[in-house]
PDB file of C-alpha atoms in Angstrom:
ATOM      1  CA  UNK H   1      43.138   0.932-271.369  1.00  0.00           C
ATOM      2  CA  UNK H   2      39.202   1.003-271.532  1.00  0.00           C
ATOM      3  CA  UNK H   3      37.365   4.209-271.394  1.00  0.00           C
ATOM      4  CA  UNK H   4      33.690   3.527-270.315  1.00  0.00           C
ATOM      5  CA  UNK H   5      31.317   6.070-270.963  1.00  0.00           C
ATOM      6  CA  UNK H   6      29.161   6.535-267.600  1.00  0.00           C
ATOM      7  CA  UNK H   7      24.995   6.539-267.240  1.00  0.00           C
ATOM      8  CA  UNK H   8      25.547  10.312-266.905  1.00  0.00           C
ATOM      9  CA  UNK H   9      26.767  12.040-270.141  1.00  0.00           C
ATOM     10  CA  UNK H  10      30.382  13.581-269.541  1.00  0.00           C
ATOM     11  CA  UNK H  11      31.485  11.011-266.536  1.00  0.00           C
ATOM     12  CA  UNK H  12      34.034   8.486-267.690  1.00  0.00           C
ATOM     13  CA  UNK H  13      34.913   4.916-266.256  1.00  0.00           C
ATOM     14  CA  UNK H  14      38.794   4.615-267.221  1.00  0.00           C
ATOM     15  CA  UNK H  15      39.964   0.648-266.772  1.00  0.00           C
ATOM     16  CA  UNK H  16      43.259   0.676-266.820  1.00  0.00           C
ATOM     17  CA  UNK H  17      45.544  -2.287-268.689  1.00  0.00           C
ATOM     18  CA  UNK H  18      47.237  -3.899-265.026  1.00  0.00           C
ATOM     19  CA  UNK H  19      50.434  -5.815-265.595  1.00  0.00           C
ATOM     20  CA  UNK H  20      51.008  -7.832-262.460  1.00  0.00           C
ATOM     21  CA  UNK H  21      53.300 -10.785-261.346  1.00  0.00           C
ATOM     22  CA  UNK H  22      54.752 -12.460-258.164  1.00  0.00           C
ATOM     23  CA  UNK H  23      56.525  -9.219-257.774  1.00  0.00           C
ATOM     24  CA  UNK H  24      53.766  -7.101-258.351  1.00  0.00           C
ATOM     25  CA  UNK H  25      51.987  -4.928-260.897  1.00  0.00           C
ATOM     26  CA  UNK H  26      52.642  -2.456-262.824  1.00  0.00           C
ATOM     27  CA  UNK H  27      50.037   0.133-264.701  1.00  0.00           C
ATOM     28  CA  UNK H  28      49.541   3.962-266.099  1.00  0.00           C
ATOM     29  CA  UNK H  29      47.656   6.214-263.998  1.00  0.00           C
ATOM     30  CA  UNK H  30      47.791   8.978-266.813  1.00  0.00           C
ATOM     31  CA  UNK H  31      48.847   9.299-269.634  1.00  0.00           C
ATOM     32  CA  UNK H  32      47.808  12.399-271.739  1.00  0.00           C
ATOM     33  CA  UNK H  33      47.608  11.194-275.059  1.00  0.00           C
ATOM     34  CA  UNK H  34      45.310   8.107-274.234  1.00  0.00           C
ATOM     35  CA  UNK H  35      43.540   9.770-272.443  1.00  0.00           C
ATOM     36  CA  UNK H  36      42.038  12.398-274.493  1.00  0.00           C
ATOM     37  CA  UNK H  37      41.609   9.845-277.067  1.00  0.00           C
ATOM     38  CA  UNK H  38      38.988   8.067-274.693  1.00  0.00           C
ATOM     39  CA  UNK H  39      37.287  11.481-273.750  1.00  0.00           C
ATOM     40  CA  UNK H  40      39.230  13.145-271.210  1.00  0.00           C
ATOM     41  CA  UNK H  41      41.451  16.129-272.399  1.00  0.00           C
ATOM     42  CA  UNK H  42      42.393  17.691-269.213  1.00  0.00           C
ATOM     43  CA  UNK H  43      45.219  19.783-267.825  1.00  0.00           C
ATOM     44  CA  UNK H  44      45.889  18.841-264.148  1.00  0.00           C
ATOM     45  CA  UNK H  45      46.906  21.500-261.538  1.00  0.00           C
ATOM     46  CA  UNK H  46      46.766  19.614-258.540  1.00  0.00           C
ATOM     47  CA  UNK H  47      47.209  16.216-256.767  1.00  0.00           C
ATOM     48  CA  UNK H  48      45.133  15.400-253.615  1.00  0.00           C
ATOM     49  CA  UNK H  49      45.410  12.852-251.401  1.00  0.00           C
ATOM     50  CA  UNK H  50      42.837  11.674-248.384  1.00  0.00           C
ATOM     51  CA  UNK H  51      43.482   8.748-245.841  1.00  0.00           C
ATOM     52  CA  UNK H  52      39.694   7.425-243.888  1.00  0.00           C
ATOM     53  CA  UNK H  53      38.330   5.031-242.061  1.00  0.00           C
ATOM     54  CA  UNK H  54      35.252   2.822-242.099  1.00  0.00           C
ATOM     55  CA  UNK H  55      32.210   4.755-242.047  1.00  0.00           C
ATOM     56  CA  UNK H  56      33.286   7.732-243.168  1.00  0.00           C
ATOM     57  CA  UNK H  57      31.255  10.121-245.537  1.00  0.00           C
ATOM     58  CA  UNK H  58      33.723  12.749-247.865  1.00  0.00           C
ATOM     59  CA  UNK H  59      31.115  15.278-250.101  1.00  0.00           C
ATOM     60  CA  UNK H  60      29.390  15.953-251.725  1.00  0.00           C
ATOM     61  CA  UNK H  61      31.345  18.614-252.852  1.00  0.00           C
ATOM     62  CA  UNK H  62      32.159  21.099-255.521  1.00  0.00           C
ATOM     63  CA  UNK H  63      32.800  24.946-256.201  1.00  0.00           C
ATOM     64  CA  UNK H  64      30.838  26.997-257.808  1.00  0.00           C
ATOM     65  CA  UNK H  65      33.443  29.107-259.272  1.00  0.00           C
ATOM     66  CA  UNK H  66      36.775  27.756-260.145  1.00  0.00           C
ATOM     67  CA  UNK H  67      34.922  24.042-260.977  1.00  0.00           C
ATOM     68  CA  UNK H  68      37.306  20.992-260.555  1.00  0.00           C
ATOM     69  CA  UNK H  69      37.037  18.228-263.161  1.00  0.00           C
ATOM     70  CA  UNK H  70      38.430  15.190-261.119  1.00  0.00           C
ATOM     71  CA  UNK H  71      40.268  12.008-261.831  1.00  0.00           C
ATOM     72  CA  UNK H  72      39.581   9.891-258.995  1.00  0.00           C
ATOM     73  CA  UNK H  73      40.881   6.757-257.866  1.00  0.00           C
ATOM     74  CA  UNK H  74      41.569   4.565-254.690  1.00  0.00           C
ATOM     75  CA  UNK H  75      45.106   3.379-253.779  1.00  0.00           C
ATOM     76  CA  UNK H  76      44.266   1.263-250.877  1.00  0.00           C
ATOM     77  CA  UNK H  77      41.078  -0.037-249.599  1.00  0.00           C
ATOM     78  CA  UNK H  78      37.718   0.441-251.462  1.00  0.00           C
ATOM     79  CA  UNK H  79      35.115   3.173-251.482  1.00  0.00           C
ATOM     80  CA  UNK H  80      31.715   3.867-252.953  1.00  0.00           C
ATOM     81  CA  UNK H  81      32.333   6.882-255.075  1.00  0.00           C
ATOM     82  CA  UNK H  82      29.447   9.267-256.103  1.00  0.00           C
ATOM     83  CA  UNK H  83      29.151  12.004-259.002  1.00  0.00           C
ATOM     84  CA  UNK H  84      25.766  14.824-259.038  1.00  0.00           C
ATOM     85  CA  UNK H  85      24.773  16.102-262.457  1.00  0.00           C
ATOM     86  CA  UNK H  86      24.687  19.997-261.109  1.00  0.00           C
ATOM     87  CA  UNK H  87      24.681  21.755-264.852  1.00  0.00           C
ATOM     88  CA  UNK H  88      21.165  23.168-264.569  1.00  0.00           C
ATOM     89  CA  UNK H  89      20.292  22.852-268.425  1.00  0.00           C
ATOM     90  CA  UNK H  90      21.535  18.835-268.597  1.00  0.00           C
ATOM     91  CA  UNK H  91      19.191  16.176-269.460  1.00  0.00           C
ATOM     92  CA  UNK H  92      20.484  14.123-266.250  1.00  0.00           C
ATOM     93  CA  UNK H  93      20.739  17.202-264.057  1.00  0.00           C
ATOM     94  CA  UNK H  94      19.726  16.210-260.543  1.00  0.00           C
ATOM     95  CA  UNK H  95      20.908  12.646-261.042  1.00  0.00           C
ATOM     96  CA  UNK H  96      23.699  10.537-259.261  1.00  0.00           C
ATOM     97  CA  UNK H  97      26.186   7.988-260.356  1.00  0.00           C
ATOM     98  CA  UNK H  98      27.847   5.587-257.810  1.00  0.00           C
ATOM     99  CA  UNK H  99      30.353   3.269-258.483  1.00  0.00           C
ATOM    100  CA  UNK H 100      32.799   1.145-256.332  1.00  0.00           C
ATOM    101  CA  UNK H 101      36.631   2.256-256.551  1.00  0.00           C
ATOM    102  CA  UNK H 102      39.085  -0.033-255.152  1.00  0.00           C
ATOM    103  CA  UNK H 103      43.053  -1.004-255.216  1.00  0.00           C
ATOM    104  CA  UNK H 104      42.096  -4.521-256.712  1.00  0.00           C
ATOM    105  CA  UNK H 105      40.699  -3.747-260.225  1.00  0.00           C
ATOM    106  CA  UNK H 106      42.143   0.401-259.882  1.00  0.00           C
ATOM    107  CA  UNK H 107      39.216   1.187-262.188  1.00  0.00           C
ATOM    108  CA  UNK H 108      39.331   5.208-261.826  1.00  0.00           C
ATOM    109  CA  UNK H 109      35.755   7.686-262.554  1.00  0.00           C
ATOM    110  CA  UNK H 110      36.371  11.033-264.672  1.00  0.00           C
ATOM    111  CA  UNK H 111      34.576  13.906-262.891  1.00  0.00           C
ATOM    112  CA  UNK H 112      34.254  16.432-265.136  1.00  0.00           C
ATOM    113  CA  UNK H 113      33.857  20.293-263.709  1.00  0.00           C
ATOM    114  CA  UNK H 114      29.882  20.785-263.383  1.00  0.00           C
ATOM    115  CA  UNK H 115      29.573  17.742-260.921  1.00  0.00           C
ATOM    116  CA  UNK H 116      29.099  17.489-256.862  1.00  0.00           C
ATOM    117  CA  UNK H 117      31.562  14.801-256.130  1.00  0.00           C
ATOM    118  CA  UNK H 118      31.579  12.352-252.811  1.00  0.00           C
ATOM    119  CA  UNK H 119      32.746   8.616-251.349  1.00  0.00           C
ATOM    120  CA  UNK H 120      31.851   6.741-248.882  1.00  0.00           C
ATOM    121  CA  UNK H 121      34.471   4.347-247.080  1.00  0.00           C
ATOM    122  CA  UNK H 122      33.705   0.841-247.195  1.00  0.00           C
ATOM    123  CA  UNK H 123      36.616  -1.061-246.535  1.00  0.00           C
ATOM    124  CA  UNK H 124      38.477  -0.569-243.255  1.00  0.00           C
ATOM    125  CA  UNK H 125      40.809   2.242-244.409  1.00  0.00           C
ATOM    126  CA  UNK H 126      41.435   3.622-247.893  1.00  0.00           C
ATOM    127  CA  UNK H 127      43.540   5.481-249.241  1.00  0.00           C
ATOM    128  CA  UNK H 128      42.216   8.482-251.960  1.00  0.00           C
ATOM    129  CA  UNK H 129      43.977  10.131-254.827  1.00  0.00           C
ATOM    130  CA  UNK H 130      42.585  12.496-257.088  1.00  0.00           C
ATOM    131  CA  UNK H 131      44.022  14.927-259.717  1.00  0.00           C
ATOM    132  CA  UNK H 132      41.923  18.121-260.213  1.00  0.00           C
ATOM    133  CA  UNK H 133      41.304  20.902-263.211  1.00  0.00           C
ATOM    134  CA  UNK H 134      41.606  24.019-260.753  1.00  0.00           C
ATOM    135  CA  UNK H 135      43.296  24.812-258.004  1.00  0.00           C
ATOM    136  CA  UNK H 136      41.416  24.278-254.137  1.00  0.00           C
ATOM    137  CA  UNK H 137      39.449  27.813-253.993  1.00  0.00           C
ATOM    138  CA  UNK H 138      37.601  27.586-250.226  1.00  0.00           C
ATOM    139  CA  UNK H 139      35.995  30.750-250.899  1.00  0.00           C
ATOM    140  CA  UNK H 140      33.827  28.777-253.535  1.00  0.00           C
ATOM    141  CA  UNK H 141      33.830  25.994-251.948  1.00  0.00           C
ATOM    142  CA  UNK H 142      29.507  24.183-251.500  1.00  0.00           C
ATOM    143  CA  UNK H 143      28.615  21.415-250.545  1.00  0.00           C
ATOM    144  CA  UNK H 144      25.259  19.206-251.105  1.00  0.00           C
ATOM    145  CA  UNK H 145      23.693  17.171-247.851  1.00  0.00           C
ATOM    146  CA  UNK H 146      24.926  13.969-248.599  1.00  0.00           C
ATOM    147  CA  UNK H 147      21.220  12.328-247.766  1.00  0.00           C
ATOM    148  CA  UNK H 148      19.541  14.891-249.592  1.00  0.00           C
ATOM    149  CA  UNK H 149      15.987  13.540-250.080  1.00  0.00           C
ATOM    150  CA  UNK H 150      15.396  14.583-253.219  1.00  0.00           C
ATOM    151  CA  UNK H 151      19.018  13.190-254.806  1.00  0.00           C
ATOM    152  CA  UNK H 152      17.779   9.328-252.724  1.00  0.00           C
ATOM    153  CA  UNK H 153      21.594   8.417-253.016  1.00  0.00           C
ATOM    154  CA  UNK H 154      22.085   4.717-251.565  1.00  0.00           C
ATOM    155  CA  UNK H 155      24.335   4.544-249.895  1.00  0.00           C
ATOM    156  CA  UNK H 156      26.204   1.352-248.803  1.00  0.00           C
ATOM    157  CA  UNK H 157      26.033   2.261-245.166  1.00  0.00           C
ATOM    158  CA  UNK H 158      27.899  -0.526-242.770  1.00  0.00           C
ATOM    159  CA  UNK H 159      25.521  -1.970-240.668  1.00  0.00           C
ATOM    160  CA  UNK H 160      22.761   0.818-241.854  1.00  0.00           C
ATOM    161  CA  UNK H 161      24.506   3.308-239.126  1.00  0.00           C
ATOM    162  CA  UNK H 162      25.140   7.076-240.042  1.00  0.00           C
ATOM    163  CA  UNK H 163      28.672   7.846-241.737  1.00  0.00           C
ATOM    164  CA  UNK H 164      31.128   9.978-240.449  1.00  0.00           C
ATOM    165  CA  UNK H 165      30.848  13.277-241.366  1.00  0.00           C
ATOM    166  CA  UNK H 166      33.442  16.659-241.551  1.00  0.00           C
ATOM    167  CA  UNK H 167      30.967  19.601-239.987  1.00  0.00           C
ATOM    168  CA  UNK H 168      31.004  21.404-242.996  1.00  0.00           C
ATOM    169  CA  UNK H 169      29.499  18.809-244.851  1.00  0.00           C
ATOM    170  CA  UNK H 170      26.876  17.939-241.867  1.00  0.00           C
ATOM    171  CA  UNK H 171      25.801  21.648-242.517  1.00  0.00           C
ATOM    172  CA  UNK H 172      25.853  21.274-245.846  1.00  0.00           C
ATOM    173  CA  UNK H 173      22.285  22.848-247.927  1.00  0.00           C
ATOM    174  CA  UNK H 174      19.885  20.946-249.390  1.00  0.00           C
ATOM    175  CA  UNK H 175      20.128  19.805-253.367  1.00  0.00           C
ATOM    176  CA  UNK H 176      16.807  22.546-254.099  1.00  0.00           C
ATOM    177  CA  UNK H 177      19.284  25.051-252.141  1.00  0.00           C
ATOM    178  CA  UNK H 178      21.935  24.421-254.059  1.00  0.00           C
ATOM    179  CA  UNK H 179      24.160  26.463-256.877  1.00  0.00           C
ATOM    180  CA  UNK H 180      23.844  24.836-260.197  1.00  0.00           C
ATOM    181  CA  UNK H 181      26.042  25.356-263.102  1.00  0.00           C
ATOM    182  CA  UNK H 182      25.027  26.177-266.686  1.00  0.00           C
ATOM    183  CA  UNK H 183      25.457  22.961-268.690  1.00  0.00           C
ATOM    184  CA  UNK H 184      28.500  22.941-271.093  1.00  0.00           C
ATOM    185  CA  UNK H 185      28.071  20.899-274.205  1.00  0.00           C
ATOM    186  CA  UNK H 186      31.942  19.984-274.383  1.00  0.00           C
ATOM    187  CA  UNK H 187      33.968  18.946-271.107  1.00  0.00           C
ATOM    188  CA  UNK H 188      36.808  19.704-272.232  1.00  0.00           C
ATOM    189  CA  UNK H 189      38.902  21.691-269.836  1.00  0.00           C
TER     190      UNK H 189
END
């Protein structure tokens, strides 16, 4: 198992090892012990699961109290996953990372808590799986516009057309609007 440290200081690219056949594959999704050996020493509380379609926008989304760290990966399908630096004090704060999550290499991104998090649906359907830090807390719940000018995230759009957006995150604030965390050295959690 590879654990690939990210353009943004705390976010973690986890390759896993993939042992695959004619009848299949086989592979870890977590294991504790590797896994805070390559960086991430977390204590899940909850699973999530999410099912879209093509052209649909998920994010960007975080809470301000109660932060999530988030191990996120894709169990069928592919997405373009995005992580914003939102810890006020950190040299990359403001910046985005995008990378492409799919069922055919199962690479998975480390979110840490501190982040707005988001994906984009690029293959027909996918299928979404993510392990969180903190339990869902809706009364904490913000979200980022996911074309905020000033974050310039590009997007793989299909055919250049709008995504498909949840209301909440079509109202969603601008980034200068936002609520920013203070920037932990350590993300630990």
């Amino acid at each position: 198992m590879k654990f690939i440290p990210a353009e943004i200081s705390d976010l973690i690219i986890v390759e896993p090892d993939v042992f695959g056949d004619h009848r299949g594959f086989f592979m870890e999704s977590w294991h504790t012990e590797k896994f805070a050996q390559g960086g991430i020493d977390a204590h899940f509380v909850q699973d999530n699961q999410s099912r879209s379609s093509q052209g649909i926008l998920r994010g960007l989304h975080y809470q301000i109290q109660k932060p999530q760290g988030k191990l996120v990966r894709v169990l069928s399908g592919e997405i373009f996953d995005v992580a914003v630096d939102l810890r006020k004090n950190s040299p990359t704060f403001g910046k985005w990372f995008g990378i492409y999550l799919n069922d055919t290499d199962k690479k998975m991104l480390w979110v840490p808590p501190g982040f707005g998090h988001g994906f984009y649906v690029v293959s027909a359907q996918a299928d979404f799986f993510y392990k969180c830090t903190d339990f869902y807390a809706q009364e904490h719940e913000r979200t980022i516009l996911w074309d905020d000018p000033d974050l310039a995230i590009d997007w793989p759009l299909a055919g250049g057309r709008k995504p498909i957006l949840a209301p909440k995150d079509a109202a969603a604030k601008a980034f200068k609007d936002a609520e920013y965390f203070e920037w932990v050295v350590s993300s630990k959690v």
